[in-house]
Short mmCIF file of C-alpha atoms in Angstrom, two decimals:
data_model
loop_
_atom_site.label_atom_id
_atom_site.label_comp_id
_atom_site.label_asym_id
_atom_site.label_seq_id
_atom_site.Cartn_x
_atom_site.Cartn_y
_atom_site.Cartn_z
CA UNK A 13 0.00 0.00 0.00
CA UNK A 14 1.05 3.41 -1.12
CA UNK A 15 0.61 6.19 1.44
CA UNK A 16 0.62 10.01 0.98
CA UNK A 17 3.43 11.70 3.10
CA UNK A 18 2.37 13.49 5.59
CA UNK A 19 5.33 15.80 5.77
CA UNK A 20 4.39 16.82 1.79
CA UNK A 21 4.81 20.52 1.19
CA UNK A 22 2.70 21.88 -0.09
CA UNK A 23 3.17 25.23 -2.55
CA UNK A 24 1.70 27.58 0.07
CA UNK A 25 4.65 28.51 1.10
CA UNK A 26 7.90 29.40 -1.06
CA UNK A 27 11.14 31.75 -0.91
CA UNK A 28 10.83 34.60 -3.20
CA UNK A 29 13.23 36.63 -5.23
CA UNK A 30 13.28 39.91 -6.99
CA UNK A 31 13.39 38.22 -10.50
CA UNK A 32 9.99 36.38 -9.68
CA UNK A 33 7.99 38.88 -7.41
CA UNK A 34 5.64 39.80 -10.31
CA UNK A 35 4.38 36.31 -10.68
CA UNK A 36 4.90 35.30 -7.21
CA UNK A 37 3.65 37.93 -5.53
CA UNK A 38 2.10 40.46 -8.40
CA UNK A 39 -0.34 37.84 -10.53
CA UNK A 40 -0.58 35.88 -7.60
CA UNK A 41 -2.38 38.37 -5.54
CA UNK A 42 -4.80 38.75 -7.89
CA UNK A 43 -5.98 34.95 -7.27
CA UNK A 44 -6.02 34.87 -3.61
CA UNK A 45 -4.31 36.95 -0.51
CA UNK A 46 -0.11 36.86 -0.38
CA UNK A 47 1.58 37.78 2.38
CA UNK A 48 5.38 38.59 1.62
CA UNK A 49 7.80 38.29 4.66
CA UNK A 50 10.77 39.92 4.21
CA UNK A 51 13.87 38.89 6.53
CA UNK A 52 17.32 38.13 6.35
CA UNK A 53 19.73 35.56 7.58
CA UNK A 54 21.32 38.20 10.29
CA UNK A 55 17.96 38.96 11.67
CA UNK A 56 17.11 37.84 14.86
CA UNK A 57 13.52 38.24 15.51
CA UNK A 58 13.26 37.24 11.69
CA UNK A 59 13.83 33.37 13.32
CA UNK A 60 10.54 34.06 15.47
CA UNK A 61 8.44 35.46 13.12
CA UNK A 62 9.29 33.13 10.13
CA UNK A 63 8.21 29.88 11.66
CA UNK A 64 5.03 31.18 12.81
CA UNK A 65 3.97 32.68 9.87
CA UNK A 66 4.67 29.66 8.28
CA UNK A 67 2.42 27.82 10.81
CA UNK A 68 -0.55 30.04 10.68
CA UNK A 69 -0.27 29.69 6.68
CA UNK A 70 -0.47 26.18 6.83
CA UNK A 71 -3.41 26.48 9.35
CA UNK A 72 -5.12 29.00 7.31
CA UNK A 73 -5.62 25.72 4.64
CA UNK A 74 -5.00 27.59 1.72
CA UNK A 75 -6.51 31.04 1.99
CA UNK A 76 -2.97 32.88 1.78
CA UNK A 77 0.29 32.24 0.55
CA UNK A 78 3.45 33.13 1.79
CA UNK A 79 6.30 34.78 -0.25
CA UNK A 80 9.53 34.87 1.94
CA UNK A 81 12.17 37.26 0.57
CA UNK A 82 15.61 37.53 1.57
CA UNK A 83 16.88 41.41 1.26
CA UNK A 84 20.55 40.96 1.31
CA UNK A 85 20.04 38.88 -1.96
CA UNK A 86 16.90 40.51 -3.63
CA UNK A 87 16.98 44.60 -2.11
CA UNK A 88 15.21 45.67 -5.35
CA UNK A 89 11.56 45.45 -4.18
CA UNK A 90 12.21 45.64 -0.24
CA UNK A 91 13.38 49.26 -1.71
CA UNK A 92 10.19 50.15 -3.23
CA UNK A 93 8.27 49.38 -0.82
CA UNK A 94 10.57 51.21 1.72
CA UNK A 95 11.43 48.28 4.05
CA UNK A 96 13.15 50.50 6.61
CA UNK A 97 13.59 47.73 9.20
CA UNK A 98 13.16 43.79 9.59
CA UNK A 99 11.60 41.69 9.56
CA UNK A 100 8.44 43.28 7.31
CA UNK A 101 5.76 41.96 6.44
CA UNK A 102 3.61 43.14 3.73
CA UNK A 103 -0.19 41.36 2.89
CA UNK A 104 -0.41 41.95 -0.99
CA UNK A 105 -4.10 41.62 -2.83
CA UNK A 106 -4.94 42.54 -6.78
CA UNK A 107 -1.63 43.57 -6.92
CA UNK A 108 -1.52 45.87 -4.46
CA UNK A 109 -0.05 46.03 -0.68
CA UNK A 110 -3.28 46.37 1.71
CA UNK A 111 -1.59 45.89 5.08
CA UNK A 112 1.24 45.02 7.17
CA UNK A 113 3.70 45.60 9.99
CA UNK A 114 6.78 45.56 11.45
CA UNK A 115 8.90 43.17 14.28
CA UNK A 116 8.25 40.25 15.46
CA UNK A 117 4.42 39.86 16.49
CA UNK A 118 2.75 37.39 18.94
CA UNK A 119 1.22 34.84 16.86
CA UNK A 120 -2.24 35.50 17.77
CA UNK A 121 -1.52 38.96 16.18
CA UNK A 122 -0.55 36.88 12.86
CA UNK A 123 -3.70 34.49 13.16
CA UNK A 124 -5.99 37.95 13.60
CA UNK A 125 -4.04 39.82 10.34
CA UNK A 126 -4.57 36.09 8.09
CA UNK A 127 -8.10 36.00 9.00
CA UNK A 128 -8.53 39.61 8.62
CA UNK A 129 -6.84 39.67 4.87
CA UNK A 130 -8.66 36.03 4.20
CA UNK A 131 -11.93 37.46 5.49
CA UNK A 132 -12.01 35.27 8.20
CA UNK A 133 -11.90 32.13 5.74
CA UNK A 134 -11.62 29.47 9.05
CA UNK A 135 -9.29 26.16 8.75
CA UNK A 136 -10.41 24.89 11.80
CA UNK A 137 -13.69 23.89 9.84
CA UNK A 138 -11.65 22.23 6.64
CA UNK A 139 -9.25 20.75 9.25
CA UNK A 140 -12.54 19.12 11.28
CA UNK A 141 -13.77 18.06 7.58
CA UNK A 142 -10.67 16.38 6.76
CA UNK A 143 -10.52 14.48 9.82
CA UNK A 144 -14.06 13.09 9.62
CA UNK A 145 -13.36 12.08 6.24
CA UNK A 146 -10.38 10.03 7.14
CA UNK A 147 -12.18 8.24 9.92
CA UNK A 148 -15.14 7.27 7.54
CA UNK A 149 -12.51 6.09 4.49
CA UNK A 150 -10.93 4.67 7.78
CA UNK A 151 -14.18 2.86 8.69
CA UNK A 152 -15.24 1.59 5.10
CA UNK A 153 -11.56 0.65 4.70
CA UNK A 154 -10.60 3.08 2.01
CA UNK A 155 -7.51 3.21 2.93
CA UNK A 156 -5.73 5.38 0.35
CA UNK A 157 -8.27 8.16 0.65
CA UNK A 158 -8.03 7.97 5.29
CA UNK A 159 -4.53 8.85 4.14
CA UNK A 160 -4.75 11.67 1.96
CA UNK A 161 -7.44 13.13 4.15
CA UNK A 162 -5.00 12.82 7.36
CA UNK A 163 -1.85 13.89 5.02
CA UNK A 164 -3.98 17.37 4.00
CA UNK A 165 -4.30 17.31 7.50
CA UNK A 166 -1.09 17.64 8.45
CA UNK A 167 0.48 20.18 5.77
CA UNK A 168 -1.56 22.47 7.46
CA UNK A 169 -1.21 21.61 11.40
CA UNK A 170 2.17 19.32 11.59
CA UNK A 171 1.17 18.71 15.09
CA UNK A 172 -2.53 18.08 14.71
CA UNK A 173 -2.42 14.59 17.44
CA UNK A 174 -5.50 13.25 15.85
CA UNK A 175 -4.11 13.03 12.12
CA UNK A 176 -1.00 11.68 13.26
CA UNK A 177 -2.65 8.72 15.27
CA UNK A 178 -5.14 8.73 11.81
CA UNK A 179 -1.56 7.93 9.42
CA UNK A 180 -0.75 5.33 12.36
CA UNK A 181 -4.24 3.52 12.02
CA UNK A 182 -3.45 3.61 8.52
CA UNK A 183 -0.29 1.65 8.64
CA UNK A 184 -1.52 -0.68 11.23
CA UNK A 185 -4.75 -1.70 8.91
CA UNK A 186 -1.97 -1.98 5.92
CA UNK A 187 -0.13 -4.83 8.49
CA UNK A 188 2.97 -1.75 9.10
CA UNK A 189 3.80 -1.55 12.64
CA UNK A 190 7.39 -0.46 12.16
CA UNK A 191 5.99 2.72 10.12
CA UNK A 192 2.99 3.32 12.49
CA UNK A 193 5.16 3.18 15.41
CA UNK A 194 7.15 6.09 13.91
CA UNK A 195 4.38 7.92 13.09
CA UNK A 196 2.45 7.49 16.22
CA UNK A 197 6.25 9.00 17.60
CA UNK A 198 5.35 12.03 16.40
CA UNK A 199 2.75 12.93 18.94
CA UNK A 200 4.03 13.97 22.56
CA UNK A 201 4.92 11.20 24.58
CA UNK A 202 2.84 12.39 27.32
CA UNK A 203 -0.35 13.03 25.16
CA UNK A 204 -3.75 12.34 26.63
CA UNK A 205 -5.73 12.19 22.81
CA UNK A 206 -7.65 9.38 22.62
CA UNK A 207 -6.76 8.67 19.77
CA UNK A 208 -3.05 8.37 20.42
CA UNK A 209 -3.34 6.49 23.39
CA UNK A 210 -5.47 3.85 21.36
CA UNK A 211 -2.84 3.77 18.52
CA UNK A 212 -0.31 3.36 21.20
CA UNK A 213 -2.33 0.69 23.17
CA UNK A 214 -3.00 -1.32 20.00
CA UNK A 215 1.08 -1.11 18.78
CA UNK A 216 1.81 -2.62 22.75
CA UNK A 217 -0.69 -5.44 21.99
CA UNK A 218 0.68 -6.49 18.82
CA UNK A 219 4.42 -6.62 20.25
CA UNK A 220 3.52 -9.34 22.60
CA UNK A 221 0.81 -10.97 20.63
CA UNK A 222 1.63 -14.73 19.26
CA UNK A 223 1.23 -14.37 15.63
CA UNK A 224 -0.64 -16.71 13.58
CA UNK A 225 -1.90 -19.44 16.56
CA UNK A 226 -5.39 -18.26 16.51
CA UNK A 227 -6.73 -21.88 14.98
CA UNK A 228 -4.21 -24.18 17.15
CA UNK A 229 -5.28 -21.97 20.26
CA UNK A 230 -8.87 -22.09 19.69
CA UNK A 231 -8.26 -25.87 19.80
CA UNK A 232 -6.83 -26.25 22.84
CA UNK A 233 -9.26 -24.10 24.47
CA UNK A 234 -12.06 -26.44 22.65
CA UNK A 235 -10.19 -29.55 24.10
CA UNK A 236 -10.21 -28.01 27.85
CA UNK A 237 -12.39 -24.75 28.05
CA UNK A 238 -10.33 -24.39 31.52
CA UNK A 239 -6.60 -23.64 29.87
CA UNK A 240 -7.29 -20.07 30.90
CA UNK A 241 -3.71 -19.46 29.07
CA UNK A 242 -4.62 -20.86 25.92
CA UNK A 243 -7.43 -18.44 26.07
CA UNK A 244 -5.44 -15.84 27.06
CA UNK A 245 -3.03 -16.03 24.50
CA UNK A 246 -5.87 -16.56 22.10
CA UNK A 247 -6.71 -12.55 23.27
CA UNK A 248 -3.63 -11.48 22.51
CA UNK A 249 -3.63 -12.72 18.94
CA UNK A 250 -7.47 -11.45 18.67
CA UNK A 251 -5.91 -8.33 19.51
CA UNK A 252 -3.05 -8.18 16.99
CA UNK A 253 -4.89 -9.25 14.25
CA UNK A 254 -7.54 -6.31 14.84
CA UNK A 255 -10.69 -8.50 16.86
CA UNK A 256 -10.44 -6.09 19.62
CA UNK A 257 -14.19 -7.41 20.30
CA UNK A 258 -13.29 -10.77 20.17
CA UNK A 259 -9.85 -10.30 22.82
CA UNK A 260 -12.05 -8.22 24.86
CA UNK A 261 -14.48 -11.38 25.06
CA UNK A 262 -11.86 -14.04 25.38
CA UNK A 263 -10.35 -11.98 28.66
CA UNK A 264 -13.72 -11.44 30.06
CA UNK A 265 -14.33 -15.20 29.49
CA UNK A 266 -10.84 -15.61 31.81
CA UNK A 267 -12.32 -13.18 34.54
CA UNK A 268 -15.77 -14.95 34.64
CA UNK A 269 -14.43 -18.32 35.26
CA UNK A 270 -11.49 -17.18 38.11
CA UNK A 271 -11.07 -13.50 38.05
CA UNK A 272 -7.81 -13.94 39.96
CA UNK A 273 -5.99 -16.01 37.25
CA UNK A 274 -3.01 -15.49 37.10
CA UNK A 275 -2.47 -12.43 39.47
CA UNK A 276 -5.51 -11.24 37.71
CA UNK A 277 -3.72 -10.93 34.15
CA UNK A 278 -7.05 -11.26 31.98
CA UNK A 279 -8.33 -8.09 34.28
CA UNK A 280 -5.24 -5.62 33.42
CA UNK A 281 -5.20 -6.89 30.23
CA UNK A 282 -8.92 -5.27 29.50
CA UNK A 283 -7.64 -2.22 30.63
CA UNK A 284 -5.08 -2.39 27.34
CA UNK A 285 -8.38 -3.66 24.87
CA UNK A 286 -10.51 -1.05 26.12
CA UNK A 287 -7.65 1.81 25.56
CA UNK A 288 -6.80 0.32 22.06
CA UNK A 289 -10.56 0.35 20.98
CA UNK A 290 -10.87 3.78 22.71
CA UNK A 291 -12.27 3.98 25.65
CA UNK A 292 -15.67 5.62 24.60
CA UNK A 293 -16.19 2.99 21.92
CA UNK A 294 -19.09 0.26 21.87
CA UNK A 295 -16.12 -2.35 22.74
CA UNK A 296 -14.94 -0.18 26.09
CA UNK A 297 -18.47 0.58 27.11
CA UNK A 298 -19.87 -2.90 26.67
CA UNK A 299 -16.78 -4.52 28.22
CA UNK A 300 -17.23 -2.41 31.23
CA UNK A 301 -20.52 -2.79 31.61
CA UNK A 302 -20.06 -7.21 31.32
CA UNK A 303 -16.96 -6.78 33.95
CA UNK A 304 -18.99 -4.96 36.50
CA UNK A 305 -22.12 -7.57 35.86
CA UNK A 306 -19.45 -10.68 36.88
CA UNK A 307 -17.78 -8.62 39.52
CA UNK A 308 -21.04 -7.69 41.39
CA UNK A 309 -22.85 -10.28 40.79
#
C-alpha cells in the first residue's frame, strides 16, 4: 500500500526573489491573498516570526500564501516598498499592498491579520472536515483516501495529534507496525488524545501478541475450556490481528471463570483492549458494563 506523506509541502509557502515577485507575488495576488515576509539571515527576531507565519499559513488551509524574501540577496523590491527595518511583512491583494507591519508579532496577532486579509476564511472547519473524512474512508476501509485526508491534515497543522494517530491507524490496517510506530512518535509522549493512546495501546498489543496461533489456540481451548492461558493467549492474537471485540471477550471469558488467574492478568489486560478500541467505543463501554455484571454479581 502506497501512502501520501504526511510531511508533503505543499506550494503555500515558497522563498521569493526579486526576478519572480511579479508572478509570485504580483499575478498571484490577484488569485487569492499573499503575504510577503521579508527577513534576512542576520535577523534575529526574523527566526521568530518566520516559523510562525509559516504555521498560521499552513493552518489558514489555503486562503494565503506566503512569499519569503531575503533582502541581502533581492533589495530591489524591499526598496520600493521602503522596508526600513526587519523583519516586514507586507499582505499583498490585486496587486496591491493592503496591510502590514513591522517586528516580530505574537502569533495571535498573525492568526488575527490572516483572518482579517482572508476574510475570516476558518481552517479549523476544513481541518474538522478532513478528519471526519479520514475516519469514515478509515471505517469503510478506504484506505488510500483515510490517508490523503490525514496527510492534508497535516500540511496544514504538523502537530494536529488526531491526524498523526489517523496515518498510524493507517499503517496498522496496511499490516505496518514499524511505520505506524514512527508515526504514532510524532505525537508527545505524554499526550492524553484518545486517539493516540489507542494507537499506542494497540502497537503494545501487537508486540507481545503470538502471531498466527489463533486456529491451534482455539483448539486447545475447545479440548479443555479451563486452559485459561490458551485463552489468554488466544486474546492477545485477537488483539493483533484487529478482533479487539473478540480479545475483549476471550479476557472477560478468563475473569468470569477465576477473576484472579493469574495475578488477575485477563483483568489488566482489558484495561489495554478497552484503551486500544478507545475507551468511549461500543467495545470499552460494553466490556465495562459485562466486567462490572461478573464482579457484582
Amino acid at each position: 500500500m502506497t501512502l501520501a506523506d504526511p510531511k508533503t509541502a505543499d506550494d503555500l509557502i515558497k522563498d521569493g526573489s526579486d526576478a519572480g515577485f511579479m508572478d509570485d507575488v504580483i499575478a498571484q495576488s490577484k488569485i487569492q491573498p499573499v503575504i510577503v515576509d521579508f527577513w534576512a539571515t542576520w535577523c534575529g527576531p526574523c527566526r521568530t516570526l518566520t516559523p510562525a507565519l509559516e504555521k498560521q499559513v499552513r493552518a489558514a488551509g489555503g486562503a494565503v500564501k506566503l512569499v519569503k524574501i531575503d533582502v541581502d540577496a533581492n533589495p530591489a523590491y524591499a526598496g520600493q516598498l521602503r522596508v526600513q527595518s526587519i523583519p516586514t511583512v507586507y499582505a499583498f491583494l490585486d496587486g496591491q499592498p493592503v496591510d502590514g507591519f513591522q517586528g516580530a508579532v505574537p502569533e495571535s496577532q498573525i492568526k488575527a491579520f490572516i483572518e482579517k486579509l482572508s476574510g475570516g476564511a476558518g481552517v479549523n472547519t476544513d481541518v474538522e472536515q478532513l478528519l471526519t473524512l479520514g475516519e469514515e474512508s478509515l471505517a469503510l476501509e478506504d484506505f488510500g483516501g483515510a490517508a490523503q485526508a490525514f496527510a492534508h491534515v497535516l500540511t496544514m497543522e504538523p502537530d494536529n495529534q488526531k491526524a498523526i494517530a489517523g496515518m498510524a491507524r493507517v499503517y496498522l490496517a496496511g499490516g505496518d507496525a514499524d511505520q505506524a510506530r514512527q508515526t504514532i512518535a510524532m505525537a508527545p509522549a505524554d499526550s492524553t488524545e484518545p486517539s493516540v493512546v489507542s494507537v499506542r495501546a494497540q502497537l503494545a498489543l501487537a508486540s507481545t501478541a503470538p502471531t498466527g496461533e489463533t486456529a491451534a489456540l482455539t483448539a486447545r481451548i475447545a479440548a479443555d475450556p479451563a486452559d485459561h492461558q490458551a485463552r489468554y493467549d488466544l486474546s492477545l492474537a485477537q488483539a493483533a490481528e484487529g478482533d479487539l471485540k473478540g480479545a475483549a471477550t476471550s479476557l472477560l471469558d478468563i475473569v468470569a471463570a477465576d477473576r484472579e488467574w493469574n495475578d488477575q492478568a485477563a483483568r489488566k489486560q482489558l484495561l489495554v483492549v478497552f484503551e486500544a478500541a478507545g475507551l468511549s467505543s461500543d467495545i470499552a463501554r460494553d466490556g465495562r458494563r459485562r466486567l462490572s455484571s461478573i464482579l457484582f454479581a
